[in-house]
Coordinates of N, CA and C (backbone and C1' of nucleotides) in Angstrom, one line a residue:
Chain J
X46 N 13.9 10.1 -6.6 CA 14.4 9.7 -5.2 C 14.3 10.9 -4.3
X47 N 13.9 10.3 -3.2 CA 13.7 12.0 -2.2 C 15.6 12.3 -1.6
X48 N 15.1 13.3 -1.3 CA 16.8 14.2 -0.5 C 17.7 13.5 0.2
X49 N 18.4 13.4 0.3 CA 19.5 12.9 1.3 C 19.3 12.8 2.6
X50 N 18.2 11.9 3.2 CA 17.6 11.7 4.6 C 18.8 11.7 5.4
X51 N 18.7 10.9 6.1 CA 19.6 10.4 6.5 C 20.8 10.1 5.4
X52 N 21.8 9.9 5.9 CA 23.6 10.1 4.4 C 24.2 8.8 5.4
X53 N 23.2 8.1 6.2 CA 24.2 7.0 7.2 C 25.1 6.1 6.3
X54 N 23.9 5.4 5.1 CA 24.7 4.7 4.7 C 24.3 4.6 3.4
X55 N 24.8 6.1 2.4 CA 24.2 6.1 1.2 C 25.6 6.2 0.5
X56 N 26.4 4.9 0.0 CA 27.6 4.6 -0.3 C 28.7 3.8 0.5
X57 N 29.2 5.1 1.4 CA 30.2 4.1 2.1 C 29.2 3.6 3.1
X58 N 30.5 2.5 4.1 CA 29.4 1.9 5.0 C 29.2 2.8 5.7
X59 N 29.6 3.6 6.6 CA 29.6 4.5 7.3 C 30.1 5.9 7.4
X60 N 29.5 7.0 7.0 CA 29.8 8.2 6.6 C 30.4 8.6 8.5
X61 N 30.0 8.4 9.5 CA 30.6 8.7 10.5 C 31.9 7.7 11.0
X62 N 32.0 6.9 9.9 CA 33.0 5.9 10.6 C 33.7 5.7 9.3
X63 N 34.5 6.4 8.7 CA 35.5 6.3 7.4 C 36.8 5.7 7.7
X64 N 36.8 4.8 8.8 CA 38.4 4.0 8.9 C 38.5 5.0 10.1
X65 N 39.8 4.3 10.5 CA 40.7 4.7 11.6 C 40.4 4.7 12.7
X66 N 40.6 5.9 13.5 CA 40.3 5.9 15.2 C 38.9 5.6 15.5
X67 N 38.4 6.8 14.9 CA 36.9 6.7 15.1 C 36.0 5.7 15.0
X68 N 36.3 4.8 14.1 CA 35.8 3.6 14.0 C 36.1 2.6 15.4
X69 N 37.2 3.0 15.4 CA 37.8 1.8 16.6 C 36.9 2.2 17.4
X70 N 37.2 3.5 17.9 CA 36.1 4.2 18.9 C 34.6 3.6 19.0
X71 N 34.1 3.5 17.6 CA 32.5 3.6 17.4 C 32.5 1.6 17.6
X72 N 33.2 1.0 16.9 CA 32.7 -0.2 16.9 C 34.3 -1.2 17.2
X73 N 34.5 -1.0 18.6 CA 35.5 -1.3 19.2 C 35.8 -2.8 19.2
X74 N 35.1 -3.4 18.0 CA 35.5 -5.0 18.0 C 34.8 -5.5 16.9
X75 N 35.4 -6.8 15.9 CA 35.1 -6.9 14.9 C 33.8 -7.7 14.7
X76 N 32.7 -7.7 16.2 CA 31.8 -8.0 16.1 C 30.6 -6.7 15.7
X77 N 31.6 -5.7 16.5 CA 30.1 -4.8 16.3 C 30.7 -4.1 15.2
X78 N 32.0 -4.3 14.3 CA 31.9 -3.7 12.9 C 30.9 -5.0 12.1
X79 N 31.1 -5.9 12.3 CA 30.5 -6.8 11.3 C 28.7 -7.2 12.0
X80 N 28.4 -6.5 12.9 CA 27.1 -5.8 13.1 C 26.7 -4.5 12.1
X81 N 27.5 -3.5 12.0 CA 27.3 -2.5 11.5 C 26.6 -2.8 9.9
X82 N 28.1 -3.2 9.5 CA 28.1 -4.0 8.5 C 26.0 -4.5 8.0
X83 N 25.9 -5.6 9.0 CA 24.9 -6.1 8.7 C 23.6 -5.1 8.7
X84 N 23.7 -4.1 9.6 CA 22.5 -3.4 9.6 C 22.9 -2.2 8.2
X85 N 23.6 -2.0 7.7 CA 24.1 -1.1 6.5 C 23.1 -1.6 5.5
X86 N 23.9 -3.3 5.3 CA 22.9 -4.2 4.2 C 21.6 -4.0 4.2
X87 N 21.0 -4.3 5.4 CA 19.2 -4.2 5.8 C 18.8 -3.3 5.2
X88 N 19.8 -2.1 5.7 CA 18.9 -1.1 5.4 C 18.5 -0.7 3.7
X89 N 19.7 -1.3 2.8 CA 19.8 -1.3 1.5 C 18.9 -2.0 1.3
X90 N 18.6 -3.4 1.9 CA 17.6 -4.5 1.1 C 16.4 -3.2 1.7
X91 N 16.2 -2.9 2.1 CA 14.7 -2.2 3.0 C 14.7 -1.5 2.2
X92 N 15.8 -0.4 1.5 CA 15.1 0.6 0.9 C 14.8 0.2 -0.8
X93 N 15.4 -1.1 -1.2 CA 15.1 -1.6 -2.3 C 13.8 -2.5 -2.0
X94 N 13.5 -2.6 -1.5 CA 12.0 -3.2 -0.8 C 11.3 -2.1 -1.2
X95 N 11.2 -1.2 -0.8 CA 10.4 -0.5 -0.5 C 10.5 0.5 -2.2
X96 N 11.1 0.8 -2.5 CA 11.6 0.9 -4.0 C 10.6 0.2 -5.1
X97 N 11.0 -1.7 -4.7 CA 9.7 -2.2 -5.7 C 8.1 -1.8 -5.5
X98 N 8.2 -1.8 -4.0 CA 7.0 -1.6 -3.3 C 6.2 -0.2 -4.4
X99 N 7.2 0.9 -4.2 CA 6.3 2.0 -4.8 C 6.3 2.4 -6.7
X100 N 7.1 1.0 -6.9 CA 7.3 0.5 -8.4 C 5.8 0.0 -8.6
X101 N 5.1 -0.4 -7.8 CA 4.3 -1.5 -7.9 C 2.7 -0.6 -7.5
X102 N 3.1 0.5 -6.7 CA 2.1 1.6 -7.1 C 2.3 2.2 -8.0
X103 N 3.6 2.9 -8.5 CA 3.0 3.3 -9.8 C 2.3 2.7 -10.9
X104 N 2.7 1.3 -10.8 CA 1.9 1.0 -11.9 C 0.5 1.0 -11.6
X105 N 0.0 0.4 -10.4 CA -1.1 0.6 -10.3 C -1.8 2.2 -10.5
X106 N -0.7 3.3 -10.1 CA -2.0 4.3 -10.7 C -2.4 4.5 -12.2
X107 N -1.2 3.8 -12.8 CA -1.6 4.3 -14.3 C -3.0 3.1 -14.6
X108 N -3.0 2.4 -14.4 CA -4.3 1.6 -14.5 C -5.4 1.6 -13.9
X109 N -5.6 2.9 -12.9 CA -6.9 3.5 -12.2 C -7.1 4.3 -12.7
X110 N -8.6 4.7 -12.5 CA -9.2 6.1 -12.7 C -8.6 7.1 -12.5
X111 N -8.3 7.7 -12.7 CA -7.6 9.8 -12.2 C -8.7 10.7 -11.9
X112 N -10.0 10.3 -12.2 CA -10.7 11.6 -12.3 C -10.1 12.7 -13.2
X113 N -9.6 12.8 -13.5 CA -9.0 14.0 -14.7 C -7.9 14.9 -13.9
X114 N -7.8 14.6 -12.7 CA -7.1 15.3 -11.8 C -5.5 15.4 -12.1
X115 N -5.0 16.5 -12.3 CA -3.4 16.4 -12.9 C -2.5 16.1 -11.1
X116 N -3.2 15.9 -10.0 CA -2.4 15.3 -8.9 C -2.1 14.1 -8.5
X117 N -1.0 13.7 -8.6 CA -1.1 12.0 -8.3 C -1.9 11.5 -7.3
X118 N -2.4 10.4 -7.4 CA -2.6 10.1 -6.1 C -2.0 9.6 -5.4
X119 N -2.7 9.7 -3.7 CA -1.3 9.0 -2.9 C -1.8 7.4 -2.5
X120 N -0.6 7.1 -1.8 CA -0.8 5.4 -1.6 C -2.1 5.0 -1.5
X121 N -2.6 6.1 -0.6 CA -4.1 5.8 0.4 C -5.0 5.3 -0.9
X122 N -4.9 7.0 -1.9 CA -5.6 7.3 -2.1 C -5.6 6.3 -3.5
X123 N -4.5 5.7 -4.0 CA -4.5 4.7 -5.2 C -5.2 2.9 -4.4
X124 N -4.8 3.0 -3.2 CA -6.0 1.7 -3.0 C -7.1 1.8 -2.9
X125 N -7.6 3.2 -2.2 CA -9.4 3.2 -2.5 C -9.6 3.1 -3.8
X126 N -9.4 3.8 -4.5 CA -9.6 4.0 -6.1 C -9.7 2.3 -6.9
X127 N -8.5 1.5 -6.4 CA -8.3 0.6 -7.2 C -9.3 -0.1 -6.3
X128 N -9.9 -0.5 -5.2 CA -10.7 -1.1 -4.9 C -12.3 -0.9 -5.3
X129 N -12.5 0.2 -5.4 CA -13.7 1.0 -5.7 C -13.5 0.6 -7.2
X130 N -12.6 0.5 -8.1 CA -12.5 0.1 -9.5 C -12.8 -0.8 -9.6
X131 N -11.9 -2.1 -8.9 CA -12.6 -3.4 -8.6 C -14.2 -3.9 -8.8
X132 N -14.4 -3.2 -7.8 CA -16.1 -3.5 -7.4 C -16.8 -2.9 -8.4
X133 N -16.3 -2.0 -9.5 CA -17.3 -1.4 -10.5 C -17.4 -2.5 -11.1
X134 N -15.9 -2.6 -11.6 CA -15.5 -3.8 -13.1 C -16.8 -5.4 -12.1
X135 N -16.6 -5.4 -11.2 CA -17.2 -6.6 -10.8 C -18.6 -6.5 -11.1
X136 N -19.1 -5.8 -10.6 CA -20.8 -5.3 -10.7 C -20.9 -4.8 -12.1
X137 N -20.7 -4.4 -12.9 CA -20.2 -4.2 -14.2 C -21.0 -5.4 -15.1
X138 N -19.5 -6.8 -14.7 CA -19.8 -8.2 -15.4 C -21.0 -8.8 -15.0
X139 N -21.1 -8.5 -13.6 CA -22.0 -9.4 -13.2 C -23.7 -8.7 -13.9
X140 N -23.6 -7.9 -14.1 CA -25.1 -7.1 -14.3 C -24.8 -7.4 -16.1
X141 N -24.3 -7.7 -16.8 CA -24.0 -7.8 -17.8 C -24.6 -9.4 -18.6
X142 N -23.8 -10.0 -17.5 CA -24.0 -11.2 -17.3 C -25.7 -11.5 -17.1
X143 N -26.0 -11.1 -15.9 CA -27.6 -10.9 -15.8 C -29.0 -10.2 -16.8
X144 N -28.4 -9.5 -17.5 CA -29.3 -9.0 -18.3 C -29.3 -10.0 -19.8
X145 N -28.2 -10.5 -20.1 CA -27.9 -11.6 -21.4 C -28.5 -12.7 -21.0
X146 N -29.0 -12.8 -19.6 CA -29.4 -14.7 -19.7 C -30.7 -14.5 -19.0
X147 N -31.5 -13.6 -18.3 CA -32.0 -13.0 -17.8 C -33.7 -13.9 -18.4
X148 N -33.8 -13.6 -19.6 CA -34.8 -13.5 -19.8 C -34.8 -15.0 -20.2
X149 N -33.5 -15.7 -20.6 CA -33.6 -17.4 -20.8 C -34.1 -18.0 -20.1
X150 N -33.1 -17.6 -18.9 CA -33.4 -18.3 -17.3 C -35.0 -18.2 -17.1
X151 N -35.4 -17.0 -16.9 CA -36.8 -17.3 -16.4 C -37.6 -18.1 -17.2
X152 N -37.9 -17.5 -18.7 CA -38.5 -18.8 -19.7 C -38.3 -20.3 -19.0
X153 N -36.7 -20.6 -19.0 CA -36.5 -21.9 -18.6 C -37.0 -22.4 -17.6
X154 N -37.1 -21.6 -16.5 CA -37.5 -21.8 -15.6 C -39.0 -21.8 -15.4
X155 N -40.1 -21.1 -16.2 CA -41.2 -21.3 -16.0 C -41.8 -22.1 -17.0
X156 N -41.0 -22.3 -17.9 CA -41.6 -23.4 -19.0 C -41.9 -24.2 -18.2
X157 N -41.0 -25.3 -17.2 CA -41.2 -26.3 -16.2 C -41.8 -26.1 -15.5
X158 N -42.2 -24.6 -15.0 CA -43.1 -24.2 -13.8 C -42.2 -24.5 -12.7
X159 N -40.9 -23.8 -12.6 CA -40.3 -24.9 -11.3 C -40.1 -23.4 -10.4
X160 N -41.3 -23.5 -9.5 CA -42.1 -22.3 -9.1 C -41.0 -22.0 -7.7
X161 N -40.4 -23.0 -7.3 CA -39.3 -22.9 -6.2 C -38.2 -21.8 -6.6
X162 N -37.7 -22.6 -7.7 CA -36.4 -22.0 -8.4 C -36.7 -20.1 -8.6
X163 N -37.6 -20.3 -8.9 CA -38.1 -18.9 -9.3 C -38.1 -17.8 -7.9
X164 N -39.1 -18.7 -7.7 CA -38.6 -17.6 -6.2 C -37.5 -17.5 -5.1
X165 N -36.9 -18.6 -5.3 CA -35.0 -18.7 -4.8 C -34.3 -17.0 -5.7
X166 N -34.7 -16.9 -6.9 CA -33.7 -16.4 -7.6 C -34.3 -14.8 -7.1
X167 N -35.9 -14.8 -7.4 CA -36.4 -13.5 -7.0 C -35.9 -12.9 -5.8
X168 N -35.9 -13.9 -4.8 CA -35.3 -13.7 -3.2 C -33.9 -13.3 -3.6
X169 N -33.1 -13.9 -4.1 CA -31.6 -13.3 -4.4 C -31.6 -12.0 -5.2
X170 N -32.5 -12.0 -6.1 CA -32.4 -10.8 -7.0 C -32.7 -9.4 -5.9
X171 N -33.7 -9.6 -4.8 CA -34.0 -8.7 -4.3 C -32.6 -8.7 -3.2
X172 N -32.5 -9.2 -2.7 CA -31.3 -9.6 -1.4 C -30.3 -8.6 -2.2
X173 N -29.7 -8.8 -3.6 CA -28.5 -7.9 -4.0 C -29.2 -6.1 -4.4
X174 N -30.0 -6.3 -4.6 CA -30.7 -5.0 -4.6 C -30.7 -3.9 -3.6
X175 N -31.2 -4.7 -2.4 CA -31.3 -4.4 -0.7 C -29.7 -4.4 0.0
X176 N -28.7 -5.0 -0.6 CA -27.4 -5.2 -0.3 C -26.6 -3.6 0.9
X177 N -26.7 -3.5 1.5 CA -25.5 -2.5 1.4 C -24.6 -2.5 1.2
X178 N -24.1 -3.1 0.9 CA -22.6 -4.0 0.8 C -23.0 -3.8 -0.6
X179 N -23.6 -4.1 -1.2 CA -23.6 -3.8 -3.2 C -23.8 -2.6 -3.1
X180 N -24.8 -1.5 -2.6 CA -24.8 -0.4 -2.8 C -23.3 0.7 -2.4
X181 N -22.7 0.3 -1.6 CA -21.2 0.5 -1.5 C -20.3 0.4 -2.7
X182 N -21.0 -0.6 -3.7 CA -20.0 -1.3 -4.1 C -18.8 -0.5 -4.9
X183 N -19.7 0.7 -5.4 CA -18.6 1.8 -6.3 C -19.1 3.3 -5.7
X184 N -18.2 3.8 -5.1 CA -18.4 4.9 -3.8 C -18.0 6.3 -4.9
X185 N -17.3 5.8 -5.7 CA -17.2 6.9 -7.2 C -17.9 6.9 -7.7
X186 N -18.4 8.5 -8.3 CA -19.5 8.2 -9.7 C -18.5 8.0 -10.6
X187 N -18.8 6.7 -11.4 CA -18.3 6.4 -12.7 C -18.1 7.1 -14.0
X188 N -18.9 8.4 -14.2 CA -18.8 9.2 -15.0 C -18.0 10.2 -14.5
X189 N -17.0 10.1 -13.3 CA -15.7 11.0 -13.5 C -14.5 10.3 -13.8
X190 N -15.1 9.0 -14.2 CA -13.7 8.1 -14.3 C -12.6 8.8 -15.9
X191 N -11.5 8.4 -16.1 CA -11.3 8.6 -16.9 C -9.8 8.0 -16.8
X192 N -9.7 6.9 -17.7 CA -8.7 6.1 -18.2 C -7.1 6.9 -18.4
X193 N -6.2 6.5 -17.9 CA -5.1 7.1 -17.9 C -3.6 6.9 -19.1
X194 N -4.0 5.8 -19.0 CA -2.6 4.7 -19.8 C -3.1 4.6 -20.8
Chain D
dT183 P 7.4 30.1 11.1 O5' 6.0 29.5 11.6 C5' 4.8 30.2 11.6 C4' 3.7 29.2 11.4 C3' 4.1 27.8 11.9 O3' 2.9 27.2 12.5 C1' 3.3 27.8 9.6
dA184 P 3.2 26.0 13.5 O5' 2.0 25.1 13.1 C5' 0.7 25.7 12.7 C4' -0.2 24.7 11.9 C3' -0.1 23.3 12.4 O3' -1.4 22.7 12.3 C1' 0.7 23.5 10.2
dG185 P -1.6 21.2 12.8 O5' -1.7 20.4 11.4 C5' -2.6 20.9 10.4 C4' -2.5 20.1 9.1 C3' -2.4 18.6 9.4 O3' -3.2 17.9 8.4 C1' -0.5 19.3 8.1
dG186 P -3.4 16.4 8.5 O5' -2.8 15.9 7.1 C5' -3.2 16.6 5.9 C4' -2.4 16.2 4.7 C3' -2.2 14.6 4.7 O3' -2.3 14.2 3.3 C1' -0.1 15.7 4.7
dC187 P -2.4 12.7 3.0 O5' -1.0 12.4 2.4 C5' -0.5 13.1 1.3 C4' 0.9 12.9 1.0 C3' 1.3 11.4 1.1 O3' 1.8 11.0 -0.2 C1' 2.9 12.8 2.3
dC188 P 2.2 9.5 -0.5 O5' 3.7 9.5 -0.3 C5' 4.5 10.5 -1.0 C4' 5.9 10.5 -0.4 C3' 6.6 9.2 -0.3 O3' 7.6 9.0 -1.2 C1' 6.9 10.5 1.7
dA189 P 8.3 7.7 -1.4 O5' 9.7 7.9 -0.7 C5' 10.5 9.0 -1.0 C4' 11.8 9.0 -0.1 C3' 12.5 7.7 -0.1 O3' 13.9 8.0 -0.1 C1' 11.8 8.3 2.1
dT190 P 14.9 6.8 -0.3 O5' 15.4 6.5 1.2 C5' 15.9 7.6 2.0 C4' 16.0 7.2 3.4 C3' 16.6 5.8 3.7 O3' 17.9 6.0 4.2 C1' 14.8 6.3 5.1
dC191 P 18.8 4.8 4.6 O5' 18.5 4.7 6.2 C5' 18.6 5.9 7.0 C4' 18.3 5.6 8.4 C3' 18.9 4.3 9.0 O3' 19.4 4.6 10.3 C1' 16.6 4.2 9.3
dT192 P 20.3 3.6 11.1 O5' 19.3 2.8 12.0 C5' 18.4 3.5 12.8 C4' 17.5 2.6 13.5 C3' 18.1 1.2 13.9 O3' 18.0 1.1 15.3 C1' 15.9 1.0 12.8
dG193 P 18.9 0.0 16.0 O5' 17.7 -1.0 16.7 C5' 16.7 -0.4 17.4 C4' 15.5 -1.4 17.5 C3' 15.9 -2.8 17.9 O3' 15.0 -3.2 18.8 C1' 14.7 -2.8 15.8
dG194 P 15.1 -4.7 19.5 O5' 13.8 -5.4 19.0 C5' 12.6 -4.8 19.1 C4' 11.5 -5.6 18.3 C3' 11.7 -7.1 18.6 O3' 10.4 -7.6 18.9 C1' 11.7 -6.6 16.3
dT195 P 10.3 -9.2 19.4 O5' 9.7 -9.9 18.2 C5' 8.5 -9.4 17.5 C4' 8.3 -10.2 16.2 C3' 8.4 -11.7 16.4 O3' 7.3 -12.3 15.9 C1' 9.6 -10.9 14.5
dC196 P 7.0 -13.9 16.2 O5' 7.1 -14.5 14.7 C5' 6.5 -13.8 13.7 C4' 7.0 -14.3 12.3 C3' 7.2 -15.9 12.3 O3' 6.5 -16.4 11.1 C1' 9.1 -14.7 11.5
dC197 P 6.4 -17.9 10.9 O5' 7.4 -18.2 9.7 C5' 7.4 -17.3 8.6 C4' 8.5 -17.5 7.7 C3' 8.9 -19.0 7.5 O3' 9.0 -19.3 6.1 C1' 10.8 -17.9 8.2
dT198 P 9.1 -20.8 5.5 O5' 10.6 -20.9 5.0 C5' 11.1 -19.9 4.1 C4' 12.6 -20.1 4.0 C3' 13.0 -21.6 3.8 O3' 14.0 -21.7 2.7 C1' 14.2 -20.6 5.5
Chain N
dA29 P 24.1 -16.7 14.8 O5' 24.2 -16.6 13.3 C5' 25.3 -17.2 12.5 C4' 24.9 -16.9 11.0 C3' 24.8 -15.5 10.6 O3' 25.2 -15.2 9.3 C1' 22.7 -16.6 10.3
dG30 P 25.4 -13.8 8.8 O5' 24.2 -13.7 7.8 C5' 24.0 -14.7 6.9 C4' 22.6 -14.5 6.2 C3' 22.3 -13.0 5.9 O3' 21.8 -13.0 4.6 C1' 20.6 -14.0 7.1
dG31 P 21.6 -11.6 3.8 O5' 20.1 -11.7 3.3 C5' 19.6 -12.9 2.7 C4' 18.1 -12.9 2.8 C3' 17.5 -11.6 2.4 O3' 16.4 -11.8 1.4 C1' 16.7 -12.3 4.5
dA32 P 15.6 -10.6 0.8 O5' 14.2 -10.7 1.5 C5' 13.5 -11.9 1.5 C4' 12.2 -11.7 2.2 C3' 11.5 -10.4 1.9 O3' 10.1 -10.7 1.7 C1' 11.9 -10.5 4.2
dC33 P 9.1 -9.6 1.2 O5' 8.4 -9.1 2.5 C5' 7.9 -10.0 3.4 C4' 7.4 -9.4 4.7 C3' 6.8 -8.0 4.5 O3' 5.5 -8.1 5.1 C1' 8.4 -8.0 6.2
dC34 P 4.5 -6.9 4.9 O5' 4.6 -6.2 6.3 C5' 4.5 -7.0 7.5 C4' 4.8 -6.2 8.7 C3' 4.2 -4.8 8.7 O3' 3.4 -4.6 9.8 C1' 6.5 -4.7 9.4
dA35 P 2.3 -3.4 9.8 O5' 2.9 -2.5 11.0 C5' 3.3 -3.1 12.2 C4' 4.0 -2.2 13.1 C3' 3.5 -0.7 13.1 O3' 3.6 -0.2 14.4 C1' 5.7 -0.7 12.3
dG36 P 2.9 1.1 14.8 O5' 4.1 2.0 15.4 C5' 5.0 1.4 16.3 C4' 6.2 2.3 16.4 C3' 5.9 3.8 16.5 O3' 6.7 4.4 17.5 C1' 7.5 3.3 14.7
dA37 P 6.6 5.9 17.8 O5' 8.0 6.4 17.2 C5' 9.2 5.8 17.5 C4' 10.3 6.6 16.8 C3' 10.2 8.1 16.9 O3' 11.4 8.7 17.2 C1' 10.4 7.3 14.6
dT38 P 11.5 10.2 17.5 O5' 12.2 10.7 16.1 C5' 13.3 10.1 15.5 C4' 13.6 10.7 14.2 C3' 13.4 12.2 14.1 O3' 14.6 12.8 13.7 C1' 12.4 11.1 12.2
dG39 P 14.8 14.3 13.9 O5' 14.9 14.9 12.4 C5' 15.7 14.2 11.5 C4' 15.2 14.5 10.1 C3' 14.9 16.0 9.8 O3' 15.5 16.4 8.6 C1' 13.1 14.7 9.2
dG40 P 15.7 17.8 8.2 O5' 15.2 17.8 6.6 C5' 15.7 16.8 5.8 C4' 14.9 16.8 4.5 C3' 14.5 18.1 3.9 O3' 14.6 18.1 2.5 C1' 12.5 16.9 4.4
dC41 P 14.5 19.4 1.7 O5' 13.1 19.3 1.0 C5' 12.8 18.1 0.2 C4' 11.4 18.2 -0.2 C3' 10.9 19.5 -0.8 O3' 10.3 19.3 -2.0 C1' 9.4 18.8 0.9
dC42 P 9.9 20.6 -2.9 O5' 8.3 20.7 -2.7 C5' 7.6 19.5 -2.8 C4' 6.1 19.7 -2.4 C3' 5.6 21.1 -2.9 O3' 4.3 20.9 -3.5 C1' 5.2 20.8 -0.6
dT43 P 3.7 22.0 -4.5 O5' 2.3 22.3 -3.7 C5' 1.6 21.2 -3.2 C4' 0.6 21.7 -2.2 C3' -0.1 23.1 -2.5 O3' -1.5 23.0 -2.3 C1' 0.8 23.2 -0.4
dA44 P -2.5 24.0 -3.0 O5' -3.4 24.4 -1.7 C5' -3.9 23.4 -0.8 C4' -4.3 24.1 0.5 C3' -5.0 25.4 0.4 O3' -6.0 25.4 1.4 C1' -3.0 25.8 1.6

DNA sequence: TAGGCCATCTGGTCCT
DNA sequence: AGGACCAGATGGCCTA
């Protein structure tokens, strides 16, 4: 948990308004105490929001790459990572996928002679090749990856 | 000391 | 009305 930011309303409702005059002073009617009140709550649901929120990065760094780096990463820097991880694991299956059927497909495809199909797929095969958008796809070299969990 | 990162507060908006 | 979500502001901590 970080330092004692703000102490507005870390316990009671109001560290400047503990009962009595001062209160009357600060929230001179039982609308703007039962305002107070309500913005106290927010602020608790917000900071337990925000709580899961960075619950929900850490898990995500332990299931990213680290590079071997003993520095956490930060928010930023655990979404690049995990998106750039993405697009490995994706390009990964898919090229995996492609080299296992690879050589069926075309057989099958030229057994029939179905001279169309063939060059539909060549045209795609070249189109993801030429991609920039694929060449993007993993902006890390994969051989600094290194599994954490 | 400056800059990066972060936690927290706060007011606004949208939804139920 | 109240909760969830968001973005801006603020200030603390840490590192180069």
């Amino acid at each position: 948990m970080k330092s004692s930011k703000s102490n507005v309303d870390s316990g009671e409702l109001d560290t400047h308004c503990k009962g009595g005059t001062g209160c009357v002073a600060k929230y001179g009617s039982e609308r703007m105490e039962s305002a107070a009140k309500r913005r106290l709550a927010a602020n608790a649901r917000e900071r337990r929001r925000m709580q899961g929120l960075n619950t929900a990065f850490d898990r995500l760094r332990k299931v990213v790459p680290q590079w071997g780096q003993d520095k956490k990463l930060s928010k930023y820097e655990t979404l690049q990572m995990a998106l750039s991880y993405i697009m490995a694991l994706t390009r990964i299956l898919a090229e995996a996928e492609r080299y296992s059927t690879e050589k069926d497909w075309i057989n099958l495809h030229c057994e029939h002679f179905h001279q169309e199909s063939y060059h539909t797929y060549m045209e795609q095969k070249m189109e993801i090749e030429n991609d920039p958008y694929a060449q993007r796809i993993f902006s890390y070299p994969p051989d600094h990856f290194q599994i954490t969990n």
